[in-house]
mmCIF file of C-alpha atoms and ligand atoms in Angstrom:
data_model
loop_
_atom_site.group_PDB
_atom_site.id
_atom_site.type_symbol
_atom_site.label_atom_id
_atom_site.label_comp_id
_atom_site.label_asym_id
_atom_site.label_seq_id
_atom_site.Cartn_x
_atom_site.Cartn_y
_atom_site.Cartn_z
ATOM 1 C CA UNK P 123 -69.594 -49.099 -42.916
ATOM 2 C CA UNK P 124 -68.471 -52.762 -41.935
ATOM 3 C CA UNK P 125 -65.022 -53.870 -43.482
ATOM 4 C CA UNK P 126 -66.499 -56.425 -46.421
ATOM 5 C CA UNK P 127 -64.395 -59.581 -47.638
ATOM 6 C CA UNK P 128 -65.139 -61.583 -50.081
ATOM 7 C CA UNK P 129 -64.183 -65.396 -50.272
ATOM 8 C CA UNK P 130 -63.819 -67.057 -53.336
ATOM 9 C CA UNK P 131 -63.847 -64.565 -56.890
ATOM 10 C CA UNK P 132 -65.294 -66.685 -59.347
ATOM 11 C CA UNK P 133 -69.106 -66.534 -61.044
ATOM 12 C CA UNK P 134 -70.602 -65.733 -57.366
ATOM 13 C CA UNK P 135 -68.063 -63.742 -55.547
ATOM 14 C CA UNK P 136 -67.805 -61.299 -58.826
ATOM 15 C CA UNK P 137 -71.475 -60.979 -58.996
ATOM 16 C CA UNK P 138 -71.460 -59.815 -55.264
ATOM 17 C CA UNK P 139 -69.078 -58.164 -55.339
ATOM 18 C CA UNK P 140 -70.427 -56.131 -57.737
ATOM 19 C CA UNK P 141 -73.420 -55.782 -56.728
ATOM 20 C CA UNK P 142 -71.793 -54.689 -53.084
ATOM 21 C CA UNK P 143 -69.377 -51.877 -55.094
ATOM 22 C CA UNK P 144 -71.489 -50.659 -58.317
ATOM 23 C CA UNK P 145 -75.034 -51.202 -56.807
ATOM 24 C CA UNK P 146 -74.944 -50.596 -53.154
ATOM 25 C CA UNK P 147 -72.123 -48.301 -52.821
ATOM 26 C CA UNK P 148 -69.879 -50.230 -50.337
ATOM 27 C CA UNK P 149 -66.263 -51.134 -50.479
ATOM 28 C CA UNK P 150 -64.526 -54.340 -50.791
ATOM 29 C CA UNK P 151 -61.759 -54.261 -48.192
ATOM 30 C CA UNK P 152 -60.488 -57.321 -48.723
ATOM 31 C CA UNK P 153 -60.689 -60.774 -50.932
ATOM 32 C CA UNK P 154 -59.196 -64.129 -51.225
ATOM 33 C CA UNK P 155 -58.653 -66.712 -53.588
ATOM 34 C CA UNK P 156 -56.461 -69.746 -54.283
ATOM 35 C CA UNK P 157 -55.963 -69.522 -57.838
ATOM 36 C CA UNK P 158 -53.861 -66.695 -59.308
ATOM 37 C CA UNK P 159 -55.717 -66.219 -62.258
ATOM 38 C CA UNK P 160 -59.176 -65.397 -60.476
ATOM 39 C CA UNK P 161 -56.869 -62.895 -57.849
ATOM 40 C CA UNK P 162 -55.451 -61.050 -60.977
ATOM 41 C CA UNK P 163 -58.651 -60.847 -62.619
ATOM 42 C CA UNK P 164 -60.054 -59.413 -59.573
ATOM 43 C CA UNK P 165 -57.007 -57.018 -58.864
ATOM 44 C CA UNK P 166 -57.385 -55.498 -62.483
ATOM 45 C CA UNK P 167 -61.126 -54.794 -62.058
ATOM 46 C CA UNK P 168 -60.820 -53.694 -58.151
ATOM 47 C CA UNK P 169 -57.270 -52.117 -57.023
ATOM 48 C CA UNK P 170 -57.008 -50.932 -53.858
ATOM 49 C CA UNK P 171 -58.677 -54.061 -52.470
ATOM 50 C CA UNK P 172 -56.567 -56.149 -50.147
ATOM 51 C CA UNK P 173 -56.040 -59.622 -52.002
ATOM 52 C CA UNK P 174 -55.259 -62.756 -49.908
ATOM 53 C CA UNK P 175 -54.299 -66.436 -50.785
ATOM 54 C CA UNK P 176 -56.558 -68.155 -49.000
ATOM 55 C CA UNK P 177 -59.028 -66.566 -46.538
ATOM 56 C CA UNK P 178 -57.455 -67.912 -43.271
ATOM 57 C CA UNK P 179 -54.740 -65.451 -44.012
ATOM 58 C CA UNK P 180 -57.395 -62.841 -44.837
ATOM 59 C CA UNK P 181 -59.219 -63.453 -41.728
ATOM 60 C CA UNK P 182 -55.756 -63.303 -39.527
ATOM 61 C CA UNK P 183 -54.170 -60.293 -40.965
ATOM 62 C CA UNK P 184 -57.370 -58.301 -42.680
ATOM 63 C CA UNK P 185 -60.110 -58.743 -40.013
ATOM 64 C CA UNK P 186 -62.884 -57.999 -41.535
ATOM 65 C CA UNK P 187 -66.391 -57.199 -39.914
ATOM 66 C CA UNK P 188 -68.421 -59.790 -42.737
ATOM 67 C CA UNK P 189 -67.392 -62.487 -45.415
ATOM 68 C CA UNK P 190 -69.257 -63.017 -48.471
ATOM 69 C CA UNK P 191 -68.504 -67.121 -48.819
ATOM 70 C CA UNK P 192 -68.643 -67.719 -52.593
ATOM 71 C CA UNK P 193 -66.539 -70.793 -52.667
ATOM 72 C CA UNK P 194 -67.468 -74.279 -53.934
ATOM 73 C CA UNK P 195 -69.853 -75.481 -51.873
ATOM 74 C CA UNK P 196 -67.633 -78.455 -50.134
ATOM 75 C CA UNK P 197 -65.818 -75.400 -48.464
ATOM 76 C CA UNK P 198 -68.571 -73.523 -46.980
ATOM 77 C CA UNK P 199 -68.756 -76.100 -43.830
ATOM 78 C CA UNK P 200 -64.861 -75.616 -43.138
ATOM 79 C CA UNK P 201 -64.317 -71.922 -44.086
ATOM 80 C CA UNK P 202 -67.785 -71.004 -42.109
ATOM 81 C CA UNK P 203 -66.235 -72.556 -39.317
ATOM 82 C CA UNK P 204 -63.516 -70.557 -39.694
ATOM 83 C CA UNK P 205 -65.132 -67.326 -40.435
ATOM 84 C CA UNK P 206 -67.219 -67.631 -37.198
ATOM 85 C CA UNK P 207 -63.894 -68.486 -35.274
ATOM 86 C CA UNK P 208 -62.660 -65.714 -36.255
ATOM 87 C CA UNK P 209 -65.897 -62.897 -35.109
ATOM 88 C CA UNK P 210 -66.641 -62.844 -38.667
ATOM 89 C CA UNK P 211 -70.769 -62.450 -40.180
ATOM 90 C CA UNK P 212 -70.975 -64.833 -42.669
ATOM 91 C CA UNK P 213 -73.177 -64.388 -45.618
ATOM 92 C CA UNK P 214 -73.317 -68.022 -47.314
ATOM 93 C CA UNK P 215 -73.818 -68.985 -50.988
ATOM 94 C CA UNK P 216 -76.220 -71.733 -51.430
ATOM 95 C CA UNK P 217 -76.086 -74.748 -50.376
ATOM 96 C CA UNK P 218 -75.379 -74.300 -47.044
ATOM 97 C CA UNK P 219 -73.401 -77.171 -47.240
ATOM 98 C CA UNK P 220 -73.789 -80.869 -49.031
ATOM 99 C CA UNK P 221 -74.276 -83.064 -45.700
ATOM 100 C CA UNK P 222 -77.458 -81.701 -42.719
ATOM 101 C CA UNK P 223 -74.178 -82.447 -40.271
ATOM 102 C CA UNK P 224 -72.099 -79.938 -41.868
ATOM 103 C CA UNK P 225 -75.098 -77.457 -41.890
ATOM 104 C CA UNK P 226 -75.720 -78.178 -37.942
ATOM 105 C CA UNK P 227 -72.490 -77.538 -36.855
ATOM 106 C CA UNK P 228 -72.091 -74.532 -38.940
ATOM 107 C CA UNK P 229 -75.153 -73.585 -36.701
ATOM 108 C CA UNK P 230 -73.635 -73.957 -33.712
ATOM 109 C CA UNK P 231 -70.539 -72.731 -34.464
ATOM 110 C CA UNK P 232 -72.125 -69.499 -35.338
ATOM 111 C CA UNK P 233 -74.349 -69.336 -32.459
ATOM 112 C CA UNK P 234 -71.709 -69.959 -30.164
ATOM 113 C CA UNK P 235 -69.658 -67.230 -31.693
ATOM 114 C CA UNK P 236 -72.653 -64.659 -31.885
ATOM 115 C CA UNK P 237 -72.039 -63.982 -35.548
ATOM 116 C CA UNK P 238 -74.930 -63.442 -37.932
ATOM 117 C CA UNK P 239 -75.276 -66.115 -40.489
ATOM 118 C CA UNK P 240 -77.962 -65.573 -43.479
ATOM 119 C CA UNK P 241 -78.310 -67.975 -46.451
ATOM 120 C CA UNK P 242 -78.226 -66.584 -50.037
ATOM 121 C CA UNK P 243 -80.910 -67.877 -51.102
ATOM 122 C CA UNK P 244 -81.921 -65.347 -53.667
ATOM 123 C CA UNK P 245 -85.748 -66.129 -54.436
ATOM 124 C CA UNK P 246 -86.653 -64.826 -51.052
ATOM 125 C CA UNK P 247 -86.099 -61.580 -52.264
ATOM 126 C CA UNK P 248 -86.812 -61.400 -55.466
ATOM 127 C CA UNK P 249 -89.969 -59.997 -56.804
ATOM 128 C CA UNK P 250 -90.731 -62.768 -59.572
ATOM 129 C CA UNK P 251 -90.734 -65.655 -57.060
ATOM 130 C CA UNK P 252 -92.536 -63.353 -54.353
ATOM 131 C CA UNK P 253 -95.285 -62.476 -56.739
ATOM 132 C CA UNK P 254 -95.756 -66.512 -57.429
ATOM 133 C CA UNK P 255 -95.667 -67.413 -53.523
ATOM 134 C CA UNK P 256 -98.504 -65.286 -53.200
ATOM 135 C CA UNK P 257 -100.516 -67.001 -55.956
ATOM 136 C CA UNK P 258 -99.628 -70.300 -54.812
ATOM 137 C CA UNK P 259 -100.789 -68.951 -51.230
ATOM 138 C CA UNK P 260 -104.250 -68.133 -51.709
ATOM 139 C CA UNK P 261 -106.354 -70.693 -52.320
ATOM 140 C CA UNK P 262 -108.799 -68.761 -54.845
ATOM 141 C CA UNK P 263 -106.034 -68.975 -57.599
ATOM 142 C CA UNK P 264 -105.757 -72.351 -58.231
ATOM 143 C CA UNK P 265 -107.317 -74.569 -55.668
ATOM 144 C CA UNK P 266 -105.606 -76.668 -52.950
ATOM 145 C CA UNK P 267 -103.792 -78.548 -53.390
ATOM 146 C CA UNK P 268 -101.258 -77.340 -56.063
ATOM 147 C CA UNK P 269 -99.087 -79.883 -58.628
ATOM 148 C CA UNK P 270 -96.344 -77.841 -59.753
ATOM 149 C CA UNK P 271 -94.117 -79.696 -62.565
ATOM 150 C CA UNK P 272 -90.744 -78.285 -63.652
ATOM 151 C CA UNK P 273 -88.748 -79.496 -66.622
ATOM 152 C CA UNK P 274 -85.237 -78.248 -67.110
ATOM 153 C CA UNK P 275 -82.085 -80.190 -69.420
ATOM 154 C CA UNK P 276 -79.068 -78.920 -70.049
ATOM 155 C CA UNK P 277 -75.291 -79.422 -70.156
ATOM 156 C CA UNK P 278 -75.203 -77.674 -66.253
ATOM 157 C CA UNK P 279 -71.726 -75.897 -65.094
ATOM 158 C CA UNK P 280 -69.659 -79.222 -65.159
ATOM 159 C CA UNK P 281 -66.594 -78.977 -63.299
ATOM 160 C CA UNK P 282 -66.519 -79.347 -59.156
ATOM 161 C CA UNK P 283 -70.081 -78.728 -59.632
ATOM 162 C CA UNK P 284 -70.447 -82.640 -60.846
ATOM 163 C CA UNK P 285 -68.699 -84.110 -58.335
ATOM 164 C CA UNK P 286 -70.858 -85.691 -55.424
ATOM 165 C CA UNK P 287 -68.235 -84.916 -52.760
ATOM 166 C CA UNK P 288 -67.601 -81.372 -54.283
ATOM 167 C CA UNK P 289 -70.961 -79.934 -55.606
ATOM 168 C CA UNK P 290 -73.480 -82.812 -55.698
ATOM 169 C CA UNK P 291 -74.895 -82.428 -59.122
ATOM 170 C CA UNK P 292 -78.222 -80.319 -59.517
ATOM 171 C CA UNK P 293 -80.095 -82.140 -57.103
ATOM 172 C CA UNK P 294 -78.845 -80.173 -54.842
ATOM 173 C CA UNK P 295 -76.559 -77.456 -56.112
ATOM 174 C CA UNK P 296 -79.037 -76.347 -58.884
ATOM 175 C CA UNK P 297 -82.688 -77.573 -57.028
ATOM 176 C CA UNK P 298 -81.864 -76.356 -53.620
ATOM 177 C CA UNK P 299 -83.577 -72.566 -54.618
ATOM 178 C CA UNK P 300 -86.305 -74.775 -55.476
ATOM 179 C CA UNK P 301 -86.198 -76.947 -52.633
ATOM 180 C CA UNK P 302 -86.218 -73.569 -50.178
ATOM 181 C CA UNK P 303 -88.763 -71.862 -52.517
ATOM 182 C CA UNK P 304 -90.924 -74.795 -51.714
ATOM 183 C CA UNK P 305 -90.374 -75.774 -48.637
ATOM 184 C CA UNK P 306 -90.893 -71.701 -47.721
ATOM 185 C CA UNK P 307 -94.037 -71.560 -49.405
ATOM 186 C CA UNK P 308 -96.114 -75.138 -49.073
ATOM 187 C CA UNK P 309 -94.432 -76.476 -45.526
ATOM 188 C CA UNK P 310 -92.993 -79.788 -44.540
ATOM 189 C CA UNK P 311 -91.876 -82.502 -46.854
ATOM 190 C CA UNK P 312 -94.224 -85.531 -46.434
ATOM 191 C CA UNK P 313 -92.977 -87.748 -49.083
ATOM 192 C CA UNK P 314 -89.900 -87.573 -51.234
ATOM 193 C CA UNK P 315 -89.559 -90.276 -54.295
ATOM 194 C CA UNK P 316 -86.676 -89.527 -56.128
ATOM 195 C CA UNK P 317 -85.246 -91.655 -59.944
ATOM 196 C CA UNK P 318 -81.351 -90.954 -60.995
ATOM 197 C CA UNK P 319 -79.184 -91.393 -63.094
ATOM 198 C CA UNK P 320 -75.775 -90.422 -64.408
ATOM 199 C CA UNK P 321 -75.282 -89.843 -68.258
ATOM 200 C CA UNK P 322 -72.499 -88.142 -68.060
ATOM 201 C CA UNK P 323 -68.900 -89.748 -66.782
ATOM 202 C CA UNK P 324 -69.429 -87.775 -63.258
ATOM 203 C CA UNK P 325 -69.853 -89.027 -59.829
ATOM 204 C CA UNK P 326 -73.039 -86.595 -59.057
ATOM 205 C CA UNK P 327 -76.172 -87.696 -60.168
ATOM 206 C CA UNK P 328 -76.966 -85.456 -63.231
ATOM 207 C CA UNK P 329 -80.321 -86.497 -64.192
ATOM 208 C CA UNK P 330 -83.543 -87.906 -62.874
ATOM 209 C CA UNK P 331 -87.300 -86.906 -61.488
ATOM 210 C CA UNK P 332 -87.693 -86.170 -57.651
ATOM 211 C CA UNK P 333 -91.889 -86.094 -56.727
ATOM 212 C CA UNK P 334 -91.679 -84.143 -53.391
ATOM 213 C CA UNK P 335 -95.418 -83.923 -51.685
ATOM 214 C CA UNK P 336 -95.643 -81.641 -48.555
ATOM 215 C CA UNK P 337 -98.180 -81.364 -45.707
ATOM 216 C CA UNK P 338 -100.989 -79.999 -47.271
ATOM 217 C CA UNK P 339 -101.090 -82.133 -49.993
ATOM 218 C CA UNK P 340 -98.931 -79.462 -52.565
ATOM 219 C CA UNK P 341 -96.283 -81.330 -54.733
ATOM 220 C CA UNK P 342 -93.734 -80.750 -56.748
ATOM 221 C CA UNK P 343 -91.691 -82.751 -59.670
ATOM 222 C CA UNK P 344 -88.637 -82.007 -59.817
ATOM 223 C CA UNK P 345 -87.675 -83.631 -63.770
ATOM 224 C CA UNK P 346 -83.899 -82.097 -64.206
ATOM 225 C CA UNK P 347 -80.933 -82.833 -66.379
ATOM 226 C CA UNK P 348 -76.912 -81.340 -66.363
ATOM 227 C CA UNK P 349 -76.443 -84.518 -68.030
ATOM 228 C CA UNK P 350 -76.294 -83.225 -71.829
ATOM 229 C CA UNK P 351 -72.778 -82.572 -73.783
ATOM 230 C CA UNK P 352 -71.589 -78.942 -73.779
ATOM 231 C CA UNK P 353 -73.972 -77.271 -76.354
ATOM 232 C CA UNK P 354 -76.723 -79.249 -76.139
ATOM 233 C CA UNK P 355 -79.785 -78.525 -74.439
ATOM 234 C CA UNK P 356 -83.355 -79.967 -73.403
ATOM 235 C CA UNK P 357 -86.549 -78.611 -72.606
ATOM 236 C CA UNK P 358 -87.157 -76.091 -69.917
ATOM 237 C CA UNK P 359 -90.363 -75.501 -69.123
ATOM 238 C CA UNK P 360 -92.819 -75.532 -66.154
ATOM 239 C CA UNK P 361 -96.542 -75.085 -65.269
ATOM 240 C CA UNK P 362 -98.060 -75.292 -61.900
ATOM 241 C CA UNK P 363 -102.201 -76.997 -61.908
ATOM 242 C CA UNK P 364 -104.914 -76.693 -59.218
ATOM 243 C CA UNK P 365 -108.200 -77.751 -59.358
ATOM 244 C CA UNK P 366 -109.032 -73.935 -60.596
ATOM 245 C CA UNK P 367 -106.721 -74.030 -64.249
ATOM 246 C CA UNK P 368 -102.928 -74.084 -64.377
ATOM 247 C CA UNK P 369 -100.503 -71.501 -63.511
ATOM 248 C CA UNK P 370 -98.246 -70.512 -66.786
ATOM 249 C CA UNK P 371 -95.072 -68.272 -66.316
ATOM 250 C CA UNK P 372 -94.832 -65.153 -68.219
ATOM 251 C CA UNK P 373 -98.022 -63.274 -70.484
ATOM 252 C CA UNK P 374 -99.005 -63.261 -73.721
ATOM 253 C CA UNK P 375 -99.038 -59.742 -75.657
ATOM 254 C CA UNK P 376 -102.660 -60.524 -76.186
ATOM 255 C CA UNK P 377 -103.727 -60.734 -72.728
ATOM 256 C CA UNK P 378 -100.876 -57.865 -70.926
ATOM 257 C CA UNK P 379 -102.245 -54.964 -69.423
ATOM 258 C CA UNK P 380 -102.619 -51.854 -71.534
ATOM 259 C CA UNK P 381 -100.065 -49.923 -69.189
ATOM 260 C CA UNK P 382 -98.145 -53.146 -69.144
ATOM 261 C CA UNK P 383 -94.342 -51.881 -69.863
ATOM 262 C CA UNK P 384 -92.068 -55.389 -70.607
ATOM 263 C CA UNK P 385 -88.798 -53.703 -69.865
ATOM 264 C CA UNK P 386 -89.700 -53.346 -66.142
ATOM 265 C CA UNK P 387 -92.928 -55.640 -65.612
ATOM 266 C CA UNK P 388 -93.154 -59.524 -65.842
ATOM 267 C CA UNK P 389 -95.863 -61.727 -64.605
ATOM 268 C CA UNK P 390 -97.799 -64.986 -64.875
ATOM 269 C CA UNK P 391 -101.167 -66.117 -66.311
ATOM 270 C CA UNK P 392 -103.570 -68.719 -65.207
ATOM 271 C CA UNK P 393 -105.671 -70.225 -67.652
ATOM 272 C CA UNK P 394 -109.077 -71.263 -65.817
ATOM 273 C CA UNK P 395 -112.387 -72.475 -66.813
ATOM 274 C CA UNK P 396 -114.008 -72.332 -70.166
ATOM 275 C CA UNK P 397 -110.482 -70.775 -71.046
ATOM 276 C CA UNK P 398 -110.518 -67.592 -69.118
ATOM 277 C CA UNK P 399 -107.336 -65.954 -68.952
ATOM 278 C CA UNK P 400 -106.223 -63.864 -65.323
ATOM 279 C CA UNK P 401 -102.790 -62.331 -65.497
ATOM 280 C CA UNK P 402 -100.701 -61.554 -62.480
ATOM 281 C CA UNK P 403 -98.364 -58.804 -63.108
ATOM 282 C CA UNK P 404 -95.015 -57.680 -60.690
ATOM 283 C CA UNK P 405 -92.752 -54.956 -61.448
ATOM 284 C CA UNK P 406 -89.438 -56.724 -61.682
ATOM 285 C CA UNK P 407 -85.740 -56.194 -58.992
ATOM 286 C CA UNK P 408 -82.772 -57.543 -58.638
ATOM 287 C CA UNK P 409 -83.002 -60.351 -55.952
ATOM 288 C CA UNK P 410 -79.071 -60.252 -55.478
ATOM 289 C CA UNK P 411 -79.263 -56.617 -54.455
ATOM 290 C CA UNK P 412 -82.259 -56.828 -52.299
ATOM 291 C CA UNK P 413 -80.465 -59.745 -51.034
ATOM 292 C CA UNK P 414 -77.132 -58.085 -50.393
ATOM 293 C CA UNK P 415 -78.861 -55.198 -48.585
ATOM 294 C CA UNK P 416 -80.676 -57.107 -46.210
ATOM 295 C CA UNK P 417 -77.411 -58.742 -44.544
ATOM 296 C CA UNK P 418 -75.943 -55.712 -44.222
ATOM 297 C CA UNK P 419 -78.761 -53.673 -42.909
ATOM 298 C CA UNK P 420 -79.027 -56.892 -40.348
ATOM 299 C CA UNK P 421 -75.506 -56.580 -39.526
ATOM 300 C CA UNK P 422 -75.703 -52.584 -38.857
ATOM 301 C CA UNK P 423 -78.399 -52.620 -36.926
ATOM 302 C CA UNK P 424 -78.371 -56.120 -35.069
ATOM 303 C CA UNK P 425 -80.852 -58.078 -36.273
ATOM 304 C CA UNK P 426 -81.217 -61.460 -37.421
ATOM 305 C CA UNK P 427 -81.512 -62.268 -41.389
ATOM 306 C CA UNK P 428 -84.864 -63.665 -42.230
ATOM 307 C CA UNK P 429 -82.852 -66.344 -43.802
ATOM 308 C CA UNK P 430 -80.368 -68.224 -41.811
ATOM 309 C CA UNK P 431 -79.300 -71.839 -40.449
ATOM 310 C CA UNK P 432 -82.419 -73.305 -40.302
ATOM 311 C CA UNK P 433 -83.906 -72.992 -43.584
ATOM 312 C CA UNK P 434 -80.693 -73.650 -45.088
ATOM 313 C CA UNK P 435 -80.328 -76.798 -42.986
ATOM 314 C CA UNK P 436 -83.503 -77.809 -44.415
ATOM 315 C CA UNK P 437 -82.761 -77.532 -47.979
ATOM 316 C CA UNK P 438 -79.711 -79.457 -47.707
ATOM 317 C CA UNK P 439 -82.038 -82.708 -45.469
ATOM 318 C CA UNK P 440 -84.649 -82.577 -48.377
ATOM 319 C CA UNK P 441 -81.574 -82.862 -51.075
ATOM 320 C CA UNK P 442 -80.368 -85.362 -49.033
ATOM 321 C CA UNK P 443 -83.986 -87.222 -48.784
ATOM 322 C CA UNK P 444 -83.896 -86.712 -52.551
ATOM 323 C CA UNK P 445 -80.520 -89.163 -52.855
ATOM 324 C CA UNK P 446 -81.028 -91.365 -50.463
ATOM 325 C CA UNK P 447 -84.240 -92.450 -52.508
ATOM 326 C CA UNK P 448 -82.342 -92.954 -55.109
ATOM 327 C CA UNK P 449 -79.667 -95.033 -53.325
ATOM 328 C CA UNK P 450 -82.781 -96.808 -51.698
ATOM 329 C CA UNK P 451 -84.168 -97.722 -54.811
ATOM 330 C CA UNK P 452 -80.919 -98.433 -56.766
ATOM 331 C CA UNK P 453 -81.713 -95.734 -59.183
HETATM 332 N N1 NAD V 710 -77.181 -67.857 -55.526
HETATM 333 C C1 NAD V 710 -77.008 -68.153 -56.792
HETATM 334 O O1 NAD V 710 -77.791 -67.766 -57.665
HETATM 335 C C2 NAD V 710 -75.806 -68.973 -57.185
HETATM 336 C C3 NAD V 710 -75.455 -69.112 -58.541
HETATM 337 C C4 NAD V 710 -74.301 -69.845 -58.848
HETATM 338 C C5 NAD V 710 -73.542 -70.430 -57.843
HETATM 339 N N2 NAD V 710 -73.935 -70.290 -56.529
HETATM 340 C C6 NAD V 710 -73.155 -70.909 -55.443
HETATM 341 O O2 NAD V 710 -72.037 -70.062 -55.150
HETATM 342 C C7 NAD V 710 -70.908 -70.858 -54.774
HETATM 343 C C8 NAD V 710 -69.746 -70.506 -55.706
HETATM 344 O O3 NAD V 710 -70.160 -70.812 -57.037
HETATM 345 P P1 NAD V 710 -69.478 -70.112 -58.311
HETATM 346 O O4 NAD V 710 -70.429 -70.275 -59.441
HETATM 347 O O5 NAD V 710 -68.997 -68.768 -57.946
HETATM 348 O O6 NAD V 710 -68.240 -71.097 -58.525
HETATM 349 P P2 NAD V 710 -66.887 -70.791 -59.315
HETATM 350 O O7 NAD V 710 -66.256 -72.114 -59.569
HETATM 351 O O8 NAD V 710 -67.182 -69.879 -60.452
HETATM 352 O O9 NAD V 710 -66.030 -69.960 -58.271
HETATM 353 C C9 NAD V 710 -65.445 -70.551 -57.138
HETATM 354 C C10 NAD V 710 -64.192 -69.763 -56.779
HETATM 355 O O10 NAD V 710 -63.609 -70.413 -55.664
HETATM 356 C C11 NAD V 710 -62.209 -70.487 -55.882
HETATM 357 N N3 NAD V 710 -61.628 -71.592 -55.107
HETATM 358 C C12 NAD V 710 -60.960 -71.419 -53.960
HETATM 359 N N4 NAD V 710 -60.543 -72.596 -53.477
HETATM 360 C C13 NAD V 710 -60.939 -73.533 -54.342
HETATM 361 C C14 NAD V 710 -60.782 -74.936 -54.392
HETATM 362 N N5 NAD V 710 -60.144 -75.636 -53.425
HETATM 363 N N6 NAD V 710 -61.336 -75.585 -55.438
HETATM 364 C C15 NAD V 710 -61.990 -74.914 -56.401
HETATM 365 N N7 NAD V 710 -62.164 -73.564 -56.394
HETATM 366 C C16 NAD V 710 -61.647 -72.891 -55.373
HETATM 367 C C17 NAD V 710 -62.022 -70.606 -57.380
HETATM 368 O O11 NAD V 710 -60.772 -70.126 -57.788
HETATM 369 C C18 NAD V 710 -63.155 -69.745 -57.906
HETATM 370 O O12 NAD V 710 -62.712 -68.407 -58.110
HETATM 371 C C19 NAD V 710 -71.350 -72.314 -54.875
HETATM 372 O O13 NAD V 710 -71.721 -72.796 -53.622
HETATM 373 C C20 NAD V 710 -72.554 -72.265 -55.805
HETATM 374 O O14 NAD V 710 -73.486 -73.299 -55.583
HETATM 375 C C21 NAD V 710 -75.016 -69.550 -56.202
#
C-alpha cells in the first residue's frame, strides 16, 4: 500500500481522508496543516497519523509515496511544485490552479519528475453526472444542439474562497465542475460572454451570467450568485432544452418506475412532445470514492489517471475566458 499524505485538513482534506480510511481501507501516514486548530482536530479523530506544520516538512522528513492537495486553491501551483520535486503523486483538488500559467507549469513540473498527477474533478466519476453525459450524448434525447441553463444563488463559502487572488469567487472555484463537465461532454469553447458583478464587499466576482457556446453549437448559461448575506438564499434550479423537449433533473412519484427504490436510485425526466414523459433512471455512488480509487489503482499499477493536466488546464483557460469578458466589457 503507498504511504498516503494528506495536505491541508479542512472541508476537503477531511472528506478524503475519510473516504481513504473508513471507505477504502487505506491508512493516512502522514498530514499537514498550518493552523493548529485543524491539526488537533485531525489528531483527535486520527492518532497514529504523522502530523506536520506545513507539508514541506512532511515531504522532507515523512516521504510519502502520494499527496492528497486539499489546500486553498492559490497553493496548489506552489505546493504541486513541491510535491513533484519531491517524487511525490499528486492528487489535486479542483481548480487546478487560478491562472492557465500556473496549471502549465504544474504540467511540466510533473512530467519532468514522472509523477502521476490526476485532477479531482469529481463528476467524472460519479454516476448522476455520467448518467446525464450520456443523455446529452445521443442525439435522440433531445436534439442537437442542447441549451442547458443553470440557476444557482446563495451566500457561497465566503472566506479565501472570495478573494480573486486566493479562490476567485464561483466563477471558477464553484463553476469549474461545470466548466469540465462541459467541456468533457460538448467539446471546445467557441464563444464565451460573460456579465459580473460584486454585491458583496469581496474582490472575486460573486455574481453574474456566463453564456458559453461550444463547437457543435451546445451552450450553456452559467447564471450564479455567492453574493447573498449568510442565510439567505436564491433560486437553484436548472433545465437543459433540445429541439426534442427539455431535460428536468430528478422524477416525479407519478412517472418512477414501479421497482424504482429512492434510497439508492435517482434519475432525470424529459418532457417531450404533446407532453410525453421518458424517465432516465441511475443507481446512485459516491463520486469521491470512485474518485479516490481510481488514483490509487493508477498509482499501483502505473497508469495514467483519466483525469490529469490537461483537462484541468482547460477548466482553469475557460474560467479565465469567463473574466476576462467581464474585464473586457467593464462588467
Ligand atoms: N471537489 C470538490 O467537491 C470540492 C469541494 C470543496 C472544495 N474543493 C476544493 O478543495 C480545496 C480545499 O477546499 P476546502 O473546502 O477544504 O477549504 P478549507 O478552507 O475548508 O480547508 C483548507 C485547509 O487548508 C489549510 N491551510 C493551510 N495553509 C493555509 C493558508 N495559507 N491559508 C488558508 N488555509 C490554509 C487550512 O487550515 C484548512 O484546514 C480548494 O481548492 C477547493 O476549491 C473541492
Amino acid at each position: 500500500m503507498p504511504k498516503i499524505a494528506m495536505l491541508g485538513l479542512g472541508g476537503m482534506g477531511r472528506h478524503h481522508a475519510h473516504v481513504l480510511t473508513k471507505k477504502l481501507g487505506h491508512t493516512l501516514f502522514a498530514v499537514s496543516d498550518e493552523f493548529p486548530e485543524a491539526r488537533d482536530r485531525f489528531k483527535a479523530e486520527y492518532p497514529g497519523t504523522l502530523v506536520f506544520e506545513n507539508h514541506k516538512d512532511l515531504l522532507e522528513k515523512a516521504r510519502p509515496d502520494v499527496a492528497w492537495v486539499c489546500l486553498p486553491t492559490f497553493l496548489h501551483h506552489p505546493v504541486a511544485l513541491d510535491c513533484a520535486a519531491a517524487g511525490v503523486h499528486v492528487m489535486l483538488e479542483k481548480p487546478m490552479a487560478l491562472k492557465s500559467d500556473e496549471c502549465r507549469a504544474i504540467d511540466t513540473a510533473a512530467k519532468k519528475a514522472k509523477i502521476k498527477l490526476m485532477l479531482a474533478f469529481c463528476r467524472r466519476f460519479d454516476a448522476h453526472w455520467g448518467t446525464l453525459r450520456k443523455i446529452l450524448a445521443e442525439d435522440s434525447v433531445l436534439g442537437r444542439p442542447v441549451v442547458w441553463r443553470q440557476m444557482f444563488a446563495g451566500s457561497g463559502p465566503g472566506r479565501w474562497f472570495m478573494d480573486q487572488n486566493l479562490g476567485g469567487g464561483p466563477f471558477i472555484d464553484g463553476c469549474v465542475h461545470n466548466h469540465d463537465f462541459n467541456l468533457w461532454t460538448f467539446g471546445k469553447a467557441v464563444s464565451v460572454k460573460s456579465s459580473l458583478v460584486r454585491l458583496a464587499p469581496t474582490s472575486a466576482w460573486d455574481t453574474g451570467v456566463a453564456d458559453i457556446v461550444f463547437e457543435r453549437g451546445d451552450r450553456t448559461s452559467l447564471n450564479w450568485s455567492w453574493g447573498l448575506p449568510k442565510g439567505s438564499r436564491g433560486i437553484n434550479t436548472q433545465d437543459v432544452l433540445g429541439a426534442k423537449g427539455a431535460l428536468h433533473f430528478g422524477i416525479p412519484e407519478a412517472h418512477r418506475p414501479a421497482d424504482f427504490d429512492p434510497q439508492t436510485q435517482d434519475g432525470f425526466h424529459v418532457i417531450g412532445q404533446d407532453g410525453a414523459v421518458s424517465v432516465h433512471t441511475f443507481h446512485k455512488n459516491d463520486m469521491y470514492e470512485e474518485e479516490d480509487r481510481h488514483f490509487l489503482e493508477c498509482v499501483e499499477r502505473d497508469r495514467e489517471p483519466s483525469v490529469g493536466a490537461a483537462e484541468g488546464l482547460a477548466a482553469t483557460e475557460l474560467a479565465e475566458r469567463i473574466f476576462a469578458d467581464a474585464e473586457r466589457t467593464g462588467s
